[in-house]
Coordinates of C-alpha atoms in Angstrom, one line a residue:
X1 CA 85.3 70.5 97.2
X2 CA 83.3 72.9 99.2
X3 CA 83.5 76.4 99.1
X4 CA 84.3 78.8 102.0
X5 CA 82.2 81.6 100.5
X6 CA 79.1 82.2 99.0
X7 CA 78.9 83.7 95.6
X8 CA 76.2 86.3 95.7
X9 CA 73.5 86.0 92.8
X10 CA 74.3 88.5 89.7
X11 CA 72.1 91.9 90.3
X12 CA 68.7 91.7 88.1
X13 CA 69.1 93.6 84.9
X14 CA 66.0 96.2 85.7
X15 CA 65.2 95.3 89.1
X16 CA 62.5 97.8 89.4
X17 CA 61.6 97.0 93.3
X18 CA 64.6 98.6 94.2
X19 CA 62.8 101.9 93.2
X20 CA 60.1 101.4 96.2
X21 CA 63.0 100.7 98.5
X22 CA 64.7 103.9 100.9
X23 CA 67.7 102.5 100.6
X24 CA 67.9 103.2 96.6
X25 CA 67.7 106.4 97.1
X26 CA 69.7 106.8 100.7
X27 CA 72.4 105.0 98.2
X28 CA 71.8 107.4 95.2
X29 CA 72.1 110.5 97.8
X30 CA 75.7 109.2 99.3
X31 CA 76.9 109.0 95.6
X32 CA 76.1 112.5 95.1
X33 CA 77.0 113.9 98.2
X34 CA 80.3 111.6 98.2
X35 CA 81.2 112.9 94.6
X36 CA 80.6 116.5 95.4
X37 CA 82.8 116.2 97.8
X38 CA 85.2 114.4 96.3
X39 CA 85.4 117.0 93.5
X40 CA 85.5 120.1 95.3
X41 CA 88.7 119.1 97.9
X42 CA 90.6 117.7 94.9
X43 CA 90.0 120.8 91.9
X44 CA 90.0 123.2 94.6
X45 CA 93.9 121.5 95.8
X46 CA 94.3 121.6 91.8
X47 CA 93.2 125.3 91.5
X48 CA 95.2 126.3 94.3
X49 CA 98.2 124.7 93.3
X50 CA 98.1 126.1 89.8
X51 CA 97.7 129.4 91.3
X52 CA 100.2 129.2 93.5
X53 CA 103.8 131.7 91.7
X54 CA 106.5 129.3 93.8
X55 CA 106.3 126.0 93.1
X56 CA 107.6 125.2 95.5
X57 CA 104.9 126.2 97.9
X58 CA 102.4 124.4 96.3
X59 CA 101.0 120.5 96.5
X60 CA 102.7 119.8 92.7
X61 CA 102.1 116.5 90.8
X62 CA 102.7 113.9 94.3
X63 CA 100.7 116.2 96.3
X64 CA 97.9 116.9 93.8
X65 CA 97.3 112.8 93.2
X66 CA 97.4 112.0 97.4
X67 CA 94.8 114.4 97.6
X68 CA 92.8 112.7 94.6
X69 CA 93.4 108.7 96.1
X70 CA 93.2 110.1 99.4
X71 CA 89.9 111.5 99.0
X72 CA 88.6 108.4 97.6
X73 CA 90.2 105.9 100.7
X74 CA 88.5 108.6 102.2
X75 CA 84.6 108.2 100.7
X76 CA 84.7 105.0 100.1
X77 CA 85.4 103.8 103.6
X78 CA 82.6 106.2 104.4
X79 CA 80.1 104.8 101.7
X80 CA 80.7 101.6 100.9
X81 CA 78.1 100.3 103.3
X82 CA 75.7 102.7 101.9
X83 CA 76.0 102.8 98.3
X84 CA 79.2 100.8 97.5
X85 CA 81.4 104.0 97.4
X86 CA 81.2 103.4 93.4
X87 CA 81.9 107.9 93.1
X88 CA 82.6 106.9 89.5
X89 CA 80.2 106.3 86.5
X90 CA 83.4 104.2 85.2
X91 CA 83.3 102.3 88.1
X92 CA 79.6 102.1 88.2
X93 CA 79.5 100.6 84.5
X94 CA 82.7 98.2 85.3
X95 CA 80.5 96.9 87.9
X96 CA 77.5 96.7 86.1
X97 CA 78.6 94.8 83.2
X98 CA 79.7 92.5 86.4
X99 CA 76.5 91.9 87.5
X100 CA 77.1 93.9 90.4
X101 CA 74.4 96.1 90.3
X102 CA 71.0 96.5 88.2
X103 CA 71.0 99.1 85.4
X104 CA 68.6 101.5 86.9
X105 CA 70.8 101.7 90.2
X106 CA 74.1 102.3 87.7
X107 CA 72.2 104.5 85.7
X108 CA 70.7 106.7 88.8
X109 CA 74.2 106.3 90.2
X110 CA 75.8 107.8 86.7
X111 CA 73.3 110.4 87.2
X112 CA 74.0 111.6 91.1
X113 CA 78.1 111.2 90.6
X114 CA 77.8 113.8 87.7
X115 CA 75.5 116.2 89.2
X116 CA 77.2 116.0 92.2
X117 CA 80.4 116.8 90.2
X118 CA 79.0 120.0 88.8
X119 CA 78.1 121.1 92.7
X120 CA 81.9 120.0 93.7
X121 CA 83.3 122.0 91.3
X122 CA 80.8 124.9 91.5
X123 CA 81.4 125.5 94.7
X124 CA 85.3 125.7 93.9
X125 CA 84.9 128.2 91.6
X126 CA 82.3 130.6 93.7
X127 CA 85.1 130.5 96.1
X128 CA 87.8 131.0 93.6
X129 CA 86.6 132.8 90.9
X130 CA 89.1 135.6 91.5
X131 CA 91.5 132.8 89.5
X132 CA 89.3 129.9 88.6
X133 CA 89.6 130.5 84.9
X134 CA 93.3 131.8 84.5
X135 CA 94.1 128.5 85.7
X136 CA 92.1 126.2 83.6
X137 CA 89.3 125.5 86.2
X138 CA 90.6 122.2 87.0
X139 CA 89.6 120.8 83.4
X140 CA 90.8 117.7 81.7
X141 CA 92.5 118.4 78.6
X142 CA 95.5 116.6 76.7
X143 CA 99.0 118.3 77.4
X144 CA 100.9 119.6 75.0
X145 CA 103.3 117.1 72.9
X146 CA 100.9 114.1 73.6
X147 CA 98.0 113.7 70.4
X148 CA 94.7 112.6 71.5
X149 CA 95.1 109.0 70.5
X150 CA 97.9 109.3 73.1
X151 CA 95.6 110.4 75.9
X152 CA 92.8 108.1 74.6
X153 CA 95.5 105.1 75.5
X154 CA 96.4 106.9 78.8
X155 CA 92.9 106.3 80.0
X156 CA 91.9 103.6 79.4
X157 CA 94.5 102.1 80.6
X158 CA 94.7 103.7 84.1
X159 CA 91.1 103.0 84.5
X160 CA 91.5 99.3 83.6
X161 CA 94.5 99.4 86.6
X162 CA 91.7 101.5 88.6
X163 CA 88.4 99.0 88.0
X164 CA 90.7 96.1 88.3
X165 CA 91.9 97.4 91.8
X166 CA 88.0 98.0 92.8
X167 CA 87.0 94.3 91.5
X168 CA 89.9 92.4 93.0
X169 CA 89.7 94.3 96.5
X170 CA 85.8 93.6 96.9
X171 CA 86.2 90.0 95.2
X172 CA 83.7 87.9 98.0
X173 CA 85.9 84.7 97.9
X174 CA 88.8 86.7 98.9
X175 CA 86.5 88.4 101.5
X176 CA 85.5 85.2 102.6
X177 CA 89.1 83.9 102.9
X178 CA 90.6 86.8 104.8
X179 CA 88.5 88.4 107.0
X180 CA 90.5 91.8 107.5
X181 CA 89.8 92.5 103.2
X182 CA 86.3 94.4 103.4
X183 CA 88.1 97.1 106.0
X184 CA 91.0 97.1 104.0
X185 CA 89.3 97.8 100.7
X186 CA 89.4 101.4 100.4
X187 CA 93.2 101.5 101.0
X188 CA 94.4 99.6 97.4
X189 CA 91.5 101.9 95.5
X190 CA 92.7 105.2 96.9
X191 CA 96.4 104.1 96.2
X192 CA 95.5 102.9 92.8
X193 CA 93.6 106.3 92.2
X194 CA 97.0 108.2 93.3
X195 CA 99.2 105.9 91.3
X196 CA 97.0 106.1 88.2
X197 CA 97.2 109.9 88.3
X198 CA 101.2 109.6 89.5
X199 CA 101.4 108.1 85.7
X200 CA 98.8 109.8 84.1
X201 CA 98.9 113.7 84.9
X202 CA 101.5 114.5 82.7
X203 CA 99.2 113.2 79.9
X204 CA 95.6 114.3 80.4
X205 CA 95.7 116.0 83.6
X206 CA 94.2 112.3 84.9
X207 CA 90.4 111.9 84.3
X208 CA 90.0 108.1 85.0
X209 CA 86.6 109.3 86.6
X210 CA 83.9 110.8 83.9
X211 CA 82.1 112.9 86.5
X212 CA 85.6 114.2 87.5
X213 CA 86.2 115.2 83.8
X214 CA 82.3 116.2 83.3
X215 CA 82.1 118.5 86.3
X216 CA 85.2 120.4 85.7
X217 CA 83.8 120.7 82.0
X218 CA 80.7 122.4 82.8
X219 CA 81.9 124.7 84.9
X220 CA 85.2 126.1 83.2
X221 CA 83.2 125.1 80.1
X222 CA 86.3 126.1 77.8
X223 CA 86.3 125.5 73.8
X224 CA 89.3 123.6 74.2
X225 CA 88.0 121.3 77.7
X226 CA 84.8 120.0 75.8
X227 CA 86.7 119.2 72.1
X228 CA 88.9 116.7 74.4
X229 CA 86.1 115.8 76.7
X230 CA 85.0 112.5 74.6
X231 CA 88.3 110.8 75.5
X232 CA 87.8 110.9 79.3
X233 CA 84.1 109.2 78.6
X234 CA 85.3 107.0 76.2
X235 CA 88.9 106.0 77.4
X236 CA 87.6 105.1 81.2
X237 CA 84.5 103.1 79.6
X238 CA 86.7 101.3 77.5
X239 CA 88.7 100.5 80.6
X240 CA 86.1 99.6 82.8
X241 CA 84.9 97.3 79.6
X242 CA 88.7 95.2 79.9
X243 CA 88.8 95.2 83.7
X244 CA 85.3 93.5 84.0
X245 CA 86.2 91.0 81.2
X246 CA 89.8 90.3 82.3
X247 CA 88.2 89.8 86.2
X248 CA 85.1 88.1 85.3
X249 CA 85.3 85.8 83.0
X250 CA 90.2 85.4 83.2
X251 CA 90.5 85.5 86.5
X252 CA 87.0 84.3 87.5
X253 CA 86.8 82.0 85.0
X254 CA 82.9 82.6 84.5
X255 CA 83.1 81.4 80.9
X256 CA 84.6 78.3 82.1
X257 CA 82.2 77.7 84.9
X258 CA 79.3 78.0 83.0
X259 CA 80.9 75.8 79.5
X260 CA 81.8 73.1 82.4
X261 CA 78.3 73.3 83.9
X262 CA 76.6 73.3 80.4
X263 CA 78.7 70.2 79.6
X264 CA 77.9 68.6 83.0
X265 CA 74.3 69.1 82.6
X266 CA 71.9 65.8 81.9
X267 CA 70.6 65.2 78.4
X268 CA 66.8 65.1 78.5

């Protein structure tokens, strides 16, 4: 049977050309810039919202999490033809382990998305700092009456949902098959980023995103912010881990192909 698509070739594992190319570093400079702005719209709603005496005047828990998937429809429509609109080191490593990208571009991505965080939310607090700290400076920590095994859980599993999203919406045979997908991709990754924190906020305040979590860290840089901080490394890692599995080698069937093709293969 012939295919209507073709399968792009698995990224090299140090593809060290790509460092003598511009467009490494054009991609590298859209993560940060796409990060730092991703950070400072959504803490700053955050910040505002927590400082805000009525509740009812401010954006609350639906408003809060269409600013956070809005912003991300947002920069990834604006960067995905750039850099791949990754503005996630989870997403980053999901894709990675996917052969998506090499490992210098994830690592230099990693890099630019959490520096780029730290600006984001600098920024906030130079123009908030009358109540950036009374407010918790937009930090992730676990609520109260949930352990940290509980918020450990909560991540990971809203970044499987989240890296899941982001491989099945830029899956080429389904690009192939319906032309209208690559336009439409941003739209099920910034709803799955406002579901995800829909479910999640009342947990951990919804990390999902370790430059998000890394960022906010820094600057608040609160006792209490950095003794949680491993779980929103380790919970979206863990996620991005099970998503590229599940889509990979489940729903790809790459373990499949490649038993089937060893089988297949003449004896010498």
């Amino acid at each position: 049977m012939t295919k209507d698509y073709v399968e792009p070739p698995p990224a090299a594992l140090l593809d060290m050309d790509e460092l003598k190319k511009w467009s490494f570093y054009r991609a590298v400079i859209a993560e940060f810039v796409a990060t730092m702005l991703f950070l400072y719209v959504s803490v700053a709603t955050v910040i505002g919202t927590k400082a805000t005496p009525d509740p009812c005047k401010g954006a609350g828990l639906l408003g809060i999490s269409w600013v956070f998937g809005g912003m991300i429809f947002v920069l990834v429509y604006c960067t995905a033809g750039i850099s791949g609109g990754h503005i996630n080191p989870a997403v980053t490593f999901g894709l990675f382990l996917g052969r998506k990208v090499s490992l210098i571009r994830a690592l230099a991505y990693m890099v630019a998305q959490c520096l780029g965080a730290v600006v984001g939310v600098g920024l906030v607090k130079a123009l908030t700092k009358a109540f950036f700290d009374t407010v918790g400076g937009g930090a992730n920590t676990v609520q109260p009456g949930f352990s940290k095994g509980v918020g450990l859980v909560a991540e990971i599993l809203a970044t499987f949902f989240l890296v899941y999203t982001v491989f099945s919406a830029t899956d080429p045979k389904r690009n192939a098959r319906d032309s209208h997908v690559p336009v439409l991709a941003p739209l099920p990754i910034g709803f799955a980023v406002f579901v995800a924190h829909v479910a999640t906020i009342p947990i951990t305040g919804t990390g999902i995103n370790p430059a998000r979590s890394f960022g906010a860290a820094v600057i608040y840089n609160n006792k209490h912010a950095w003794d949680d901080h491993w779980i929103f490394w380790v919970g979206p890692m863990l996620g991005a881990i099970g998503a590229a599995i599940y889509h990979q080698l489940v729903l790809r069937a790459q373990a499949v192909k490649a038993l089937g093709s060893f089988q297949s293969a003449p004896n010498v």
